[in-house]
Each structure stands twice: as C-alpha cells, then as structure tokens.
XYZ file of C-alpha atoms in Angstrom:
557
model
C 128.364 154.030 113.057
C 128.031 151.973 110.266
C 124.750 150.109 109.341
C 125.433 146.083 109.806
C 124.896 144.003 107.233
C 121.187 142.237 107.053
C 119.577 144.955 108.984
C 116.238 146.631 107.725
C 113.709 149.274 108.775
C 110.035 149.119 108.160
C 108.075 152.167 107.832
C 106.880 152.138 110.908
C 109.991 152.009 112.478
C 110.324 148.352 113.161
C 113.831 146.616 112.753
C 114.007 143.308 111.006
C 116.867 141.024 109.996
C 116.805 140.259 106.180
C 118.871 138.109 104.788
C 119.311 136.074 101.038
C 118.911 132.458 101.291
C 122.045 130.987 99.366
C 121.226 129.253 96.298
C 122.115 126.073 96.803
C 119.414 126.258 99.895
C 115.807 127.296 98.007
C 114.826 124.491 98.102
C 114.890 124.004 101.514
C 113.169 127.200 102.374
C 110.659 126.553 100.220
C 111.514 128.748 97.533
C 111.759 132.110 99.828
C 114.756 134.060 98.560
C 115.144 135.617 101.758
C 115.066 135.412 105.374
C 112.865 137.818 107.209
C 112.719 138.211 110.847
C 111.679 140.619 113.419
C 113.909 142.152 116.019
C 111.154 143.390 117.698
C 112.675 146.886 118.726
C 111.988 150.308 117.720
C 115.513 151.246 119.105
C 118.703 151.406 116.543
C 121.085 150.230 119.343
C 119.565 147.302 120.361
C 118.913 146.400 116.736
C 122.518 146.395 116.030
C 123.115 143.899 118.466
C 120.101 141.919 117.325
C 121.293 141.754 114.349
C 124.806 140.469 114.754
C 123.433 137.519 117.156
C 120.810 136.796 114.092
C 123.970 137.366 111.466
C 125.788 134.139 113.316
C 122.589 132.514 114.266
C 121.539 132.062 109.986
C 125.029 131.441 109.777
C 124.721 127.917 112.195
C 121.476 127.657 110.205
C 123.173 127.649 106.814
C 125.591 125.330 107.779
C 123.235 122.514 109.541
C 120.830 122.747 106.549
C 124.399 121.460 104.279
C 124.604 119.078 106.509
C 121.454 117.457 106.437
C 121.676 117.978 102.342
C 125.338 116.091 102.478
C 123.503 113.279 104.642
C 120.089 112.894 102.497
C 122.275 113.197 99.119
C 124.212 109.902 100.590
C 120.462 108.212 100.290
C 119.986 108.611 96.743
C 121.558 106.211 94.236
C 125.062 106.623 92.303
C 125.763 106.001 88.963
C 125.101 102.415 88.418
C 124.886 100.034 85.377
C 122.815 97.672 87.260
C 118.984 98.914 86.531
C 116.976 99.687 89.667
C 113.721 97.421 90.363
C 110.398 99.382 89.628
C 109.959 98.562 93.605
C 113.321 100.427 94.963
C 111.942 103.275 92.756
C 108.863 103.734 94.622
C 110.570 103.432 97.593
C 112.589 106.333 96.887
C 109.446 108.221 96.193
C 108.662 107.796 100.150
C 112.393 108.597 100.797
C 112.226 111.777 99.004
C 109.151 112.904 100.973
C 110.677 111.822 104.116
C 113.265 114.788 102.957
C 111.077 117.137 102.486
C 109.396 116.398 105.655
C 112.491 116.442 107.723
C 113.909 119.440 106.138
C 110.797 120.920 107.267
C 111.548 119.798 110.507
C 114.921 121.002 110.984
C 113.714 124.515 109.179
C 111.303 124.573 112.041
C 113.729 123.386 114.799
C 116.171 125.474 114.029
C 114.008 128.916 114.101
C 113.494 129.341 110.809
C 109.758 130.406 110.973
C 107.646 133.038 108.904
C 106.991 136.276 110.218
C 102.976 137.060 110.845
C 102.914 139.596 107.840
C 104.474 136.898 105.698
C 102.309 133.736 106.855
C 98.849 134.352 105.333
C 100.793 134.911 101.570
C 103.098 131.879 102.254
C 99.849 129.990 102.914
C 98.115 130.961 99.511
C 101.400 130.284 97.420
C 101.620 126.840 99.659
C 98.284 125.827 98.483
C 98.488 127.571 94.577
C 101.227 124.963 94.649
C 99.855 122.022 95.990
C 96.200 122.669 93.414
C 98.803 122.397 90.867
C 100.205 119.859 91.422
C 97.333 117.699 92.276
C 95.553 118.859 88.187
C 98.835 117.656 86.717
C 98.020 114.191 88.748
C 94.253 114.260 87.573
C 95.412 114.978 84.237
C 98.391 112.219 84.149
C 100.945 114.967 83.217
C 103.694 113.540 85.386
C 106.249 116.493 83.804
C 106.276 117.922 87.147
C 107.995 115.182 88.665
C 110.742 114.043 86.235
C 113.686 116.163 87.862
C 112.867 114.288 91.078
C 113.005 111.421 89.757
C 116.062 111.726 88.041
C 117.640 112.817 91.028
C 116.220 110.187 93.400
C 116.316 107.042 91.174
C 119.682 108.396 88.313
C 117.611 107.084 85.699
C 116.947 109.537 82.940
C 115.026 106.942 80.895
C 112.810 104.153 80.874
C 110.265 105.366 84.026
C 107.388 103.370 83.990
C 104.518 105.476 84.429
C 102.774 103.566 87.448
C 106.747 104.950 89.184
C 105.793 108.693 87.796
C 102.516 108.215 89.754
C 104.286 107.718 93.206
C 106.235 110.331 92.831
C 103.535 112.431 92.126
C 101.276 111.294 94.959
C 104.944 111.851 97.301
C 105.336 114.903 96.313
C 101.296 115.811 96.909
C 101.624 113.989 100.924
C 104.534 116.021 101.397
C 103.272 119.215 100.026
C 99.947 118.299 102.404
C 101.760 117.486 105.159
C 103.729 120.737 105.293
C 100.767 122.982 104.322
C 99.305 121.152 107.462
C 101.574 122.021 109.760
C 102.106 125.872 109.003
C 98.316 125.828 110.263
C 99.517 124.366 113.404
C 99.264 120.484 112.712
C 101.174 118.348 114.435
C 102.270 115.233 111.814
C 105.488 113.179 112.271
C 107.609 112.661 109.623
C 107.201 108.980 108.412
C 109.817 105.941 108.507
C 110.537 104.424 104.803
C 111.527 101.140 105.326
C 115.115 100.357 104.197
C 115.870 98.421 101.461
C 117.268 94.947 100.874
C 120.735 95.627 100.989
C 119.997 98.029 104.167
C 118.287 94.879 106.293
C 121.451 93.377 106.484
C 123.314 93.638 109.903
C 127.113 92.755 111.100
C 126.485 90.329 114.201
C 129.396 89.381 115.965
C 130.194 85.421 115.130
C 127.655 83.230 117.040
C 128.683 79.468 116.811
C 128.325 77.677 119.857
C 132.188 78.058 120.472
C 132.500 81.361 120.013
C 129.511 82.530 122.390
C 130.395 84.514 125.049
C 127.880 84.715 128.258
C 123.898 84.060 128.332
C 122.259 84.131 125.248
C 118.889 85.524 124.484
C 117.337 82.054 124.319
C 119.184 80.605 127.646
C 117.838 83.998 129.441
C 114.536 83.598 127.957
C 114.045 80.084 128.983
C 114.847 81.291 132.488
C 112.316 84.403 132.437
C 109.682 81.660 131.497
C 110.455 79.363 134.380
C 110.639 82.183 136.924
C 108.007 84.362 135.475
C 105.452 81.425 134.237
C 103.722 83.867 132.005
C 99.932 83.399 131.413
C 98.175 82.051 128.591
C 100.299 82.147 125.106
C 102.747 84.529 126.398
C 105.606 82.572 126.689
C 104.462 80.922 122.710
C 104.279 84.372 121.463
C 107.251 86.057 123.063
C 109.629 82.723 121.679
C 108.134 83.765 118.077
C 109.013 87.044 118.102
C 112.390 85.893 119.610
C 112.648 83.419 116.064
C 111.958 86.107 114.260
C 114.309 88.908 115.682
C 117.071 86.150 115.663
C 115.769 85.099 111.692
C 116.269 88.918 110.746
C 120.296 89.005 112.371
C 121.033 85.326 110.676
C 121.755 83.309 113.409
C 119.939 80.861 115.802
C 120.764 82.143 118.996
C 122.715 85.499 119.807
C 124.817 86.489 123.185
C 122.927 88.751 125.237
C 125.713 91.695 125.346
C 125.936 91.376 121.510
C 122.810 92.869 120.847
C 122.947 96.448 120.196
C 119.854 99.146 119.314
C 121.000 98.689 116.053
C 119.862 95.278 115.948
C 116.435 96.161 117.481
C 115.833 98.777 114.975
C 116.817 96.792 111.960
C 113.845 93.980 112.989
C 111.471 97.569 113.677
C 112.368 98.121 110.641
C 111.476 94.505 108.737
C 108.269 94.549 110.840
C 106.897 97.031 109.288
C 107.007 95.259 105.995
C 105.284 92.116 106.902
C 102.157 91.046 106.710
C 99.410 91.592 109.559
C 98.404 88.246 108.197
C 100.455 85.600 106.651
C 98.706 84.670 103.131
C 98.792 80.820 102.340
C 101.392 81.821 99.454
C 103.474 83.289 102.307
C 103.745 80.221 104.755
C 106.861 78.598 105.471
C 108.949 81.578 103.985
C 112.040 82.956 106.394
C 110.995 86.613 107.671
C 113.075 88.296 104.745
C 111.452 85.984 102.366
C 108.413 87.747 103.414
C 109.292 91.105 102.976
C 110.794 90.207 99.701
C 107.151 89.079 98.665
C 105.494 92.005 100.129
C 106.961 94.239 97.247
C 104.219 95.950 95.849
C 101.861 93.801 97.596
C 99.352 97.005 98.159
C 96.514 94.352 98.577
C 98.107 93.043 101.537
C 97.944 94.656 104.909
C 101.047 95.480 106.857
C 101.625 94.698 110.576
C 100.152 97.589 112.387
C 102.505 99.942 115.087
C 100.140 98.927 117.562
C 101.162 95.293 116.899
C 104.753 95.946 116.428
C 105.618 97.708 119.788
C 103.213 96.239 122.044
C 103.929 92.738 121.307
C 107.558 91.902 118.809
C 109.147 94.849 120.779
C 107.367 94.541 123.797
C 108.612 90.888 124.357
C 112.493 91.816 123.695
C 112.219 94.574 126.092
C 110.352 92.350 128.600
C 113.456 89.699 128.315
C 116.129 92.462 128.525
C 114.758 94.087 131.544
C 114.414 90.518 132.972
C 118.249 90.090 132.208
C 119.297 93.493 133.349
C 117.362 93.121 137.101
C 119.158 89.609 137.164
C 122.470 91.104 136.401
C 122.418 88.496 133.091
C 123.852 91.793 131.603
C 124.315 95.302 131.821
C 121.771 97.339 129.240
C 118.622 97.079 127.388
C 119.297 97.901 123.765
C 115.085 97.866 123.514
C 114.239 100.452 125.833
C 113.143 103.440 123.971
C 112.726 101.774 120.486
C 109.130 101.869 118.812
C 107.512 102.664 115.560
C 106.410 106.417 115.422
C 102.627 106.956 115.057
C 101.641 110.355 114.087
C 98.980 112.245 116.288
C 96.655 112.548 113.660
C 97.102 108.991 113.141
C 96.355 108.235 116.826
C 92.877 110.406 116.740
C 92.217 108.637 113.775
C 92.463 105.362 115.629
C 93.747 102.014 114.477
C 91.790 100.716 117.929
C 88.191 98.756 117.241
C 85.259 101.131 117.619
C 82.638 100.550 120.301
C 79.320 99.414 119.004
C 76.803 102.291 119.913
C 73.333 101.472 121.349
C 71.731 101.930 117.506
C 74.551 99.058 116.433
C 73.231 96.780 119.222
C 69.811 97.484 118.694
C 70.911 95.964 114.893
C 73.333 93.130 116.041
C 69.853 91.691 118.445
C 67.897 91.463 115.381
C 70.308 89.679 113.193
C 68.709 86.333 112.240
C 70.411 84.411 115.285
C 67.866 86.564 117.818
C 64.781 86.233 114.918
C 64.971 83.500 113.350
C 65.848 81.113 115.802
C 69.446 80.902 112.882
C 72.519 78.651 114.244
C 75.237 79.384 111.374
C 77.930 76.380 112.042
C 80.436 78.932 112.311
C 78.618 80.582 115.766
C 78.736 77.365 117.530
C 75.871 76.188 118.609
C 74.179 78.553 121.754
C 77.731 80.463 121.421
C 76.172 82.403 119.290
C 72.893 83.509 121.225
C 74.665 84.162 124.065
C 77.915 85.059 123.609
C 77.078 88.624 122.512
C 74.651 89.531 125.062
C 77.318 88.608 127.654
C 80.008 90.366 126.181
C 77.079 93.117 125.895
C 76.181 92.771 129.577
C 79.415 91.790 131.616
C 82.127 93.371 129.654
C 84.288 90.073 129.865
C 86.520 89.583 127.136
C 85.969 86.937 124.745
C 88.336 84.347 125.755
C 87.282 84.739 129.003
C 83.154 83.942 127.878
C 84.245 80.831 125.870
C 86.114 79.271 129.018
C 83.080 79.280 131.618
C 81.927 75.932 132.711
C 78.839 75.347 134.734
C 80.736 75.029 137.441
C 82.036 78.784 137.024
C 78.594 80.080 137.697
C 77.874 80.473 141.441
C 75.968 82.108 143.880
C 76.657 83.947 146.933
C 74.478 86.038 149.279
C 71.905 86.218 147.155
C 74.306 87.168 144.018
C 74.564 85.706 140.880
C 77.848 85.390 139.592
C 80.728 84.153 136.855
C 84.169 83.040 138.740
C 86.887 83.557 136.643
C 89.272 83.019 139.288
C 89.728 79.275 137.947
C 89.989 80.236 134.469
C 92.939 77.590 132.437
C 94.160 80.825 130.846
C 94.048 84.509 132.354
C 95.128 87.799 130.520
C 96.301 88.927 133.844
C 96.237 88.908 137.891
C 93.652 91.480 137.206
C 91.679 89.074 134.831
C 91.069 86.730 137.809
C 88.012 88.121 139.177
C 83.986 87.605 139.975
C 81.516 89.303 137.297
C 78.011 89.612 139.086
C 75.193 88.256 136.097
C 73.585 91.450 135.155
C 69.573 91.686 135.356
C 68.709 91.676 132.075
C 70.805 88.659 131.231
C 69.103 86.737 134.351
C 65.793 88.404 132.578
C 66.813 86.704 129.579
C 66.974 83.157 130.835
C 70.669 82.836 131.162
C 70.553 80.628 134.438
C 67.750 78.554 132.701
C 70.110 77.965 129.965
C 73.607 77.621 132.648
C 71.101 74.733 134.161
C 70.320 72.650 131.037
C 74.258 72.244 130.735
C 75.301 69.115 132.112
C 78.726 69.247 133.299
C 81.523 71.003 131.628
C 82.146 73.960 129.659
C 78.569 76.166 129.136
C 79.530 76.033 125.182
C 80.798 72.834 124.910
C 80.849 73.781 120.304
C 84.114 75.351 121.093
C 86.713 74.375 119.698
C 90.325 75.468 120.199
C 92.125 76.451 117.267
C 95.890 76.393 116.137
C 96.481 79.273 118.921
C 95.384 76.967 121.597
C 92.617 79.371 122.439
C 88.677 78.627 122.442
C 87.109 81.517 120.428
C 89.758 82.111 117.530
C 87.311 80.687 114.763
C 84.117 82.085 116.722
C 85.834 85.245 116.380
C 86.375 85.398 112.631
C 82.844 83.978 112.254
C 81.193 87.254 114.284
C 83.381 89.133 112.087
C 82.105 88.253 108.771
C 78.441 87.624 110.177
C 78.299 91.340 111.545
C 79.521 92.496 108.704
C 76.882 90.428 106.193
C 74.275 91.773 108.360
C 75.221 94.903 109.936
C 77.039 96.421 107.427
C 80.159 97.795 109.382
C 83.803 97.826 108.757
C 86.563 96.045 110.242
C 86.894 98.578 112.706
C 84.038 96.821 114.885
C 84.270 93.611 116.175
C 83.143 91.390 118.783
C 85.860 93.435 121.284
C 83.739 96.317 120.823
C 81.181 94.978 123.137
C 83.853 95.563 125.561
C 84.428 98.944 124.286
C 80.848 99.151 124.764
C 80.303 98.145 128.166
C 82.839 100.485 129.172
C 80.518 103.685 127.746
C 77.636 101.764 129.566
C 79.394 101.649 133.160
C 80.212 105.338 132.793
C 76.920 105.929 131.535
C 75.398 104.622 135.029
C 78.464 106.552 136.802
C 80.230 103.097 138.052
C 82.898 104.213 140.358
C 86.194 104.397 137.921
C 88.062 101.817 140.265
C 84.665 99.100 140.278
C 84.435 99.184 136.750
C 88.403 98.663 136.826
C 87.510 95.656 138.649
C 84.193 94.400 136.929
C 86.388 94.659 133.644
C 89.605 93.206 134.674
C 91.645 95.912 134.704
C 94.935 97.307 136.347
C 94.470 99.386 139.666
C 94.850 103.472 138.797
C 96.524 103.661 141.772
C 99.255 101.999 144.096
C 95.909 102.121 146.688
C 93.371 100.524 145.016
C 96.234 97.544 144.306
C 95.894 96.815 148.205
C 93.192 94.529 149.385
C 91.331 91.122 148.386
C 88.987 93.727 146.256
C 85.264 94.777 146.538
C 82.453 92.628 148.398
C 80.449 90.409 146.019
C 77.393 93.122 146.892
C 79.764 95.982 146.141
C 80.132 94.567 142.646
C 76.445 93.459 142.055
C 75.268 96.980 142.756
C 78.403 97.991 140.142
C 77.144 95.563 137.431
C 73.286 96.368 137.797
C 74.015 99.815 137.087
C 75.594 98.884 133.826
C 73.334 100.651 131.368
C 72.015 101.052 127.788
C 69.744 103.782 127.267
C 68.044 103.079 124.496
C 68.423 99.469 123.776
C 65.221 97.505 123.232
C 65.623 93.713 123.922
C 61.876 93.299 124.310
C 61.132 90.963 121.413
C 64.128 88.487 122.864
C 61.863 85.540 124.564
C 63.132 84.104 127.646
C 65.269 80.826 127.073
C-alpha cells in the first residue's frame, strides 16, 4: 500500500499528520512552516484513514483562511492620490490588530492548534518576539513596523512618527493578546470603529409622504402613554431616539425600515462619543462629535456599560413594545451590544465599594471634624447624606427626596417611606427602609424634628436633569477625592456597594436585603405578596453591619 501523502511516524511509533503551510499563509500561522498534528494511533491502518480526513480537513482550512485574507485585504486602502489624515492612519493601526486577532480566532476555530510537544517552544519564540518588539518601541526604532504600514495605510512616504508609534503599540496588543490566549486567556477581539465614509447608511426615503406605517417616534409616544415610565425615562429614551435618528439623517424613520444594520451603525458612532460632552462640543450634531473626537485621547469615550444598557437598551425597549402590539413584525435590536472582553469585565468599569478603612477616612473628613459646610455639600446634606447612604443602602436620589413627612413610625419602628417618592427607579424602589441604630444613635430623628415642613434637605437643588442630587453628586466626588485620595472608581454609589457587603456581612436573608435595597425579586415567588412586616425588615436593617468602623468621636446632633 502506498504511504499517503502528509503522514509521519515518530520514534515511538506515534502517527502524526504533517503538512507545509502554503506561502501565501505564514503569516497567518504565525510563521510555522508546517502543520503538525497527532492522529493519536499506534496502528498504520487507522492512520491512513486519519490522515486522508486531516488531508481534506487542512484543505477547508486553507481555503477559509483565503477567504478571510480576500475579506480583510478589502479593508485596507487602494491606490489613492488623495493623502490619508494622520487620524484614518491610526485607525488602521487598530484595524490591523483586529486582523491579527481574528485570524487568531479563526486559526483557533477552525482546529488549527499546537500539539503539546510543540506548545512550550511556540511559547518562548511568542514571547522572544514580543521582547523584541517592545526594545525597538523603547528605543524609537519604528523599522519594524514600516511594511505594515505600507500595507495598511499605501503610503510609502511621509509617516509621521507619532503614526509609527501606533503601529508599534498595535502590533505589541496584538502580539500580547495572542501570547495571552495560548496560556488559556480568554480576550475578545476588539471593534475599530469605522470611519467617516463607513458611518454613512442608505435609509429608505422618509418625507412625510413617503412614510409607510408607524414610525419610531409615533410608536414611542404611544409606549410612553401606555407604559408612563418613571423618573427621566421617557427624557432619556427620546434622546437616544434623536440621536439614533441624527446618525441615519432623518427626523423620524418607519418602524419596518429599520434594519440591524441601522442599529449597529449608531453602536458603532457610540463608541466614539464622549462620556461627557465638553463645552467646545455642545450644540454639535452626533457626527459632528465624532468628527471632533479624532485624536481626542484626553477625552473619555462613552463606556459599553452606557451604550447597551441605556442608547441600545431604549431602542430595544420600543421595538419589543411595537412587536407585542403588532406595530410591526421584528426587533432589529435584539441581540446587538458592544463586546466587552472578560478580562475587561473582572477588571470592572463598575464603582468600587468603599471598604470599612475608606469609611473610617470619609467620617473624619473635615465635614465630621470640623464642623466644615463646603457650599457645594448643601447645607446638613452633607453630614448626613453619607451616613445614610452608609446605613440604609438607599440610593442617592432616593436620600435627597425625603421630606419630614417621609419619616414615620410604626409599631415601635422607625422608618423612611419611599412609597410616595415624585420619582422611583422602579416598582421595587417603592419601599419602607427601617432607620438603622446607629443613625437613631447619631441624632438623626433629632435632626428629622428640627425640619419644619418639607423636604429634610431643603439646599437641594435640582439641576438641568430634573433630579435633586446631580450637583451634590459631583461635589462628593471631588471632595472625596481632595481628602481621601481615591480614584474615580469610588463614588458616593459605593456606599451602596457598601451596604450590600455589610448586609451579607450580618447574613441578611438574600431576598430582605433584596427588599431593604430596592431590588428585583430572585424569584417568580418572592414577586408574590405585599412584602415583609415592618418588624421583619427592622430586624433586617439592625443587622446591617460594619465591623470595624469607629463612629465614636461623631457627637450626637
């Protein structure tokens, strides 16, 4: 019989496939030469059959590596007289690591892995590489980079040397990135945003005459009447509406003419705007803005967090309105999101807790010693404000709304109504918050009782967003960082991060600190019912614990 092609023997008798990578495909594997896989047989017959099946199979694999090659080489640039910006240039840098990276994912996909015996040495060469390549960046020799360059940008002149940079720190991510997952890392490949020329979408004419059906805005108007969403729901959901209808060019759009295209084109110019609009920025259309955020490294981008639980979030909240009315058929939102990475999503972009040691620091600032009222804290809002947040878990909003009228008493208990509240997050935000101990030790009913009539921190003031704590909440931010020292990472919602570690810390029932906190039910279950007795939840809040926090020197108001 004759020996089939790509089949090899080891010493000790193992058969392997073993096969030359083509040259037009080094690159993708890395520089490996050849394919090398076990059959994991001892026995010649079965090894001739293994090795046919793995003969086609690197055949398909050949083949939908071209592919992806013919589809990534329609992303670079053609020959053009027209120079390309210095920004388009760096964004190519990002688009040619997002080829590496996805050529590393359809290598991996696909079955192209490395043999055990070969792993440890590909791991040494991988990182030889990547120490190379990050001297040459230390030094500034940027030689390493020009071919990609070239091929990514079809300039062969005139680089500026800030462009040379990105490419080197591209190719270093990339290199990283890859390194990191043959050690079993799990890192998505990244979105580049597209360019100008790629925001632009075809839309189906939209004048008045030519409308056909209910249009997003006609729908929307209805969800609000029928829904009556709480609080600035309905404000924020119509902005994100203006800007999703900004981004297609037209003022209104027919429901059925919206496609997944659309919804991933305005993913897409989210993730190039601002987290906050700089005065410079205000007034400007949303492509405007992303126009002015070239280069702008100074400038912080919406976050994913942001962008799909609030801009997408309120298009797939109007769709799946229209689809359960039969308004129309599909929701071209469902599904769409911007890709965090898991090591991203360890890493957190959520606000830290403040630990016991931070809250043994933030009761000391001079607003506990020194008797300090910055204007910015409002008055008492700033005494008080943190201990409750500290000591009920209520979310800020929620604090800056209580009247005196709000604090009641029943069988015996202490307590906060927010049933009443003008604006609630939810039907779960609508509840009774027993007043912990330590804040009745503190004087907090003394100070409820000197209040006349009206809202306990009457300093308030509601800003542009219509809420009550939007300045007080910028103030805490640059007052705890003056005096604590922290990041933006904490901030006056980490007291609610905080009580949460203190309720577990006295072993609250999971489904009573749901409730003390304002939370959704776990359960179908637990949503049943008019919710726990008022002594119930005054056992739950007493239990809210500390251990280590020492608010001894505080004197009772």
């Amino acid at each position: 019989m004759t020996k089939p092609a790509y089949l090899f023997r080891s010493k000790t008798g193992l058969f392997y496939f073993r096969r030359k990578v083509p040259a037009d495909l080094l690159t993708v594997y890395g520089g490996r030469k050849q394919i090398k896989r076990s059959l994991q047989t001892h026995d010649p017959q079965e090894a001739y059959e293994l090795v046919r099946i793995e003969a086609v199979r690197s055949d398909q694999e050949f083949t939908e590596h071209r592919k992806i090659i013919k589809r990534d080489n329609s992303r670079r640039p053609s020959e053009s007289s027209t120079p390309m910006s210095v920004p388009e240039m760096k964004r190519r840098a990002l688009l040619m690591k997002q080829h590496m990276l996805e050529v590393d994912d359809e290598l991996r996909v696909s079955g192209g892995f490395i043999e055990d015996e070969d792993h440890e040495g590909y791991l040494l060469r991988s990182q030889e590489q990547l120490d190379d390549i990050k001297q040459a960046y230390a030094r500034g020799d940027v030689d390493a980079v020009k071919s990609h360059i070239r091929e990514w940008t079809k300039n062969e002149s005139d680089i500026p040397y800030e462009v040379s940079l990105e490419y080197m720190k591209a190719l270093i991510e990339a290199t990283e990135i890859q390194l990191a997952r043959k050690q079993g890392e799990i890192i998505l490949t990244p979105e580049v945003p597209p360019s100008e020329d790629e925001i632009q979408v075809e839309v189906p004419d939209q004048t008045p005459d030519k409308i056909k059906g209910n249009t997003l805005r006609s729908v929307f108007k209805k969800y609000v009447e029928e829904r009556q969403p709480k609080g600035n729901t309905a404000r924020d959901y119509l902005a994100h509406i203006h800007r999703f209808t900004q981004v297609l060019g037209v003022d209104d759009i027919a429901l059925d003419d919206v496609t997944p295209t659309h919804i991933r084109t305005f993913k897409d110019v989210l993730v190039q705007l601002p987290a906050r609009v700089p005065s410079e920025m205000k007034g400007m259309t949303v492509l405007e803005m992303v126009k002015a955020m070239k280069g702008r490294d100074d400038i912080a981008p919406l976050s994913a967090k942001t962008i799909n639980d609030k801009a997408l979030s309120a298009l797939r909240a109007v769709y799946g309105y229209a689809v359960r009315n039969g308004y129309c058929d599909h929701n071209p939102a469902q599904g769409i999101k911007v890709e965090v990475s898991l090591r991203k999503q360890k890493a957190g972009s959520d606000r830290l807790p403040y630990s016991v040691e931070d809250m043994n620091k933030i009761f000391r600032f001079p607003v506990y010693t020194e008797n300090d009222r910055p204007i910015g804290g409002k008055g008492e809002a700033a005494y008080w404000l943190p201990l409750l947040a500290a000591f009920t878990g209520a979310r800020l909003e929620e604090l800056g709304q209580i009247t005196k009228d709000n604090v009641r008493k029943e069988r015996g208990v202490h307590y906060i109504d927010l049933r009443e509240l003008d604006e609630a997050k939810t039907e779960n935000s609508k509840r009774r918050i027993p007043i912990h101990p330590e804040l009745i030790k503190l004087g907090f009913l003394t100070y409820v009782k000197s209040i006349k009539s009206g809202r306990i921190f009457p300093d308030l003031q509601r800003g542009k967003d219509g809420k009550l704590t939007s300045s007080f909440s910028k103030w805490w931010g640059r007052y705890a960082r003056q005096h604590g020292g922290w990041g933006k990472e904490k901030v006056f919602h980490s007291f609610r991060h905080a009580a949460k570690d203190g309720f577990r810390e006295g072993d609250v029932a999971e489904d009573l600190r749901d409730e003390l906190m304002g939370h959704a039910p776990r359960t179908v279950g637990e949503s049943y019912g008019s919710g726990s007795s008022i002594k119930r939840l005054s056992e739950g809040m007493s239990r809210l614990t500390y251990p280590g926090l020492d608010l001894s020197h505080l004197t009772k108001w």
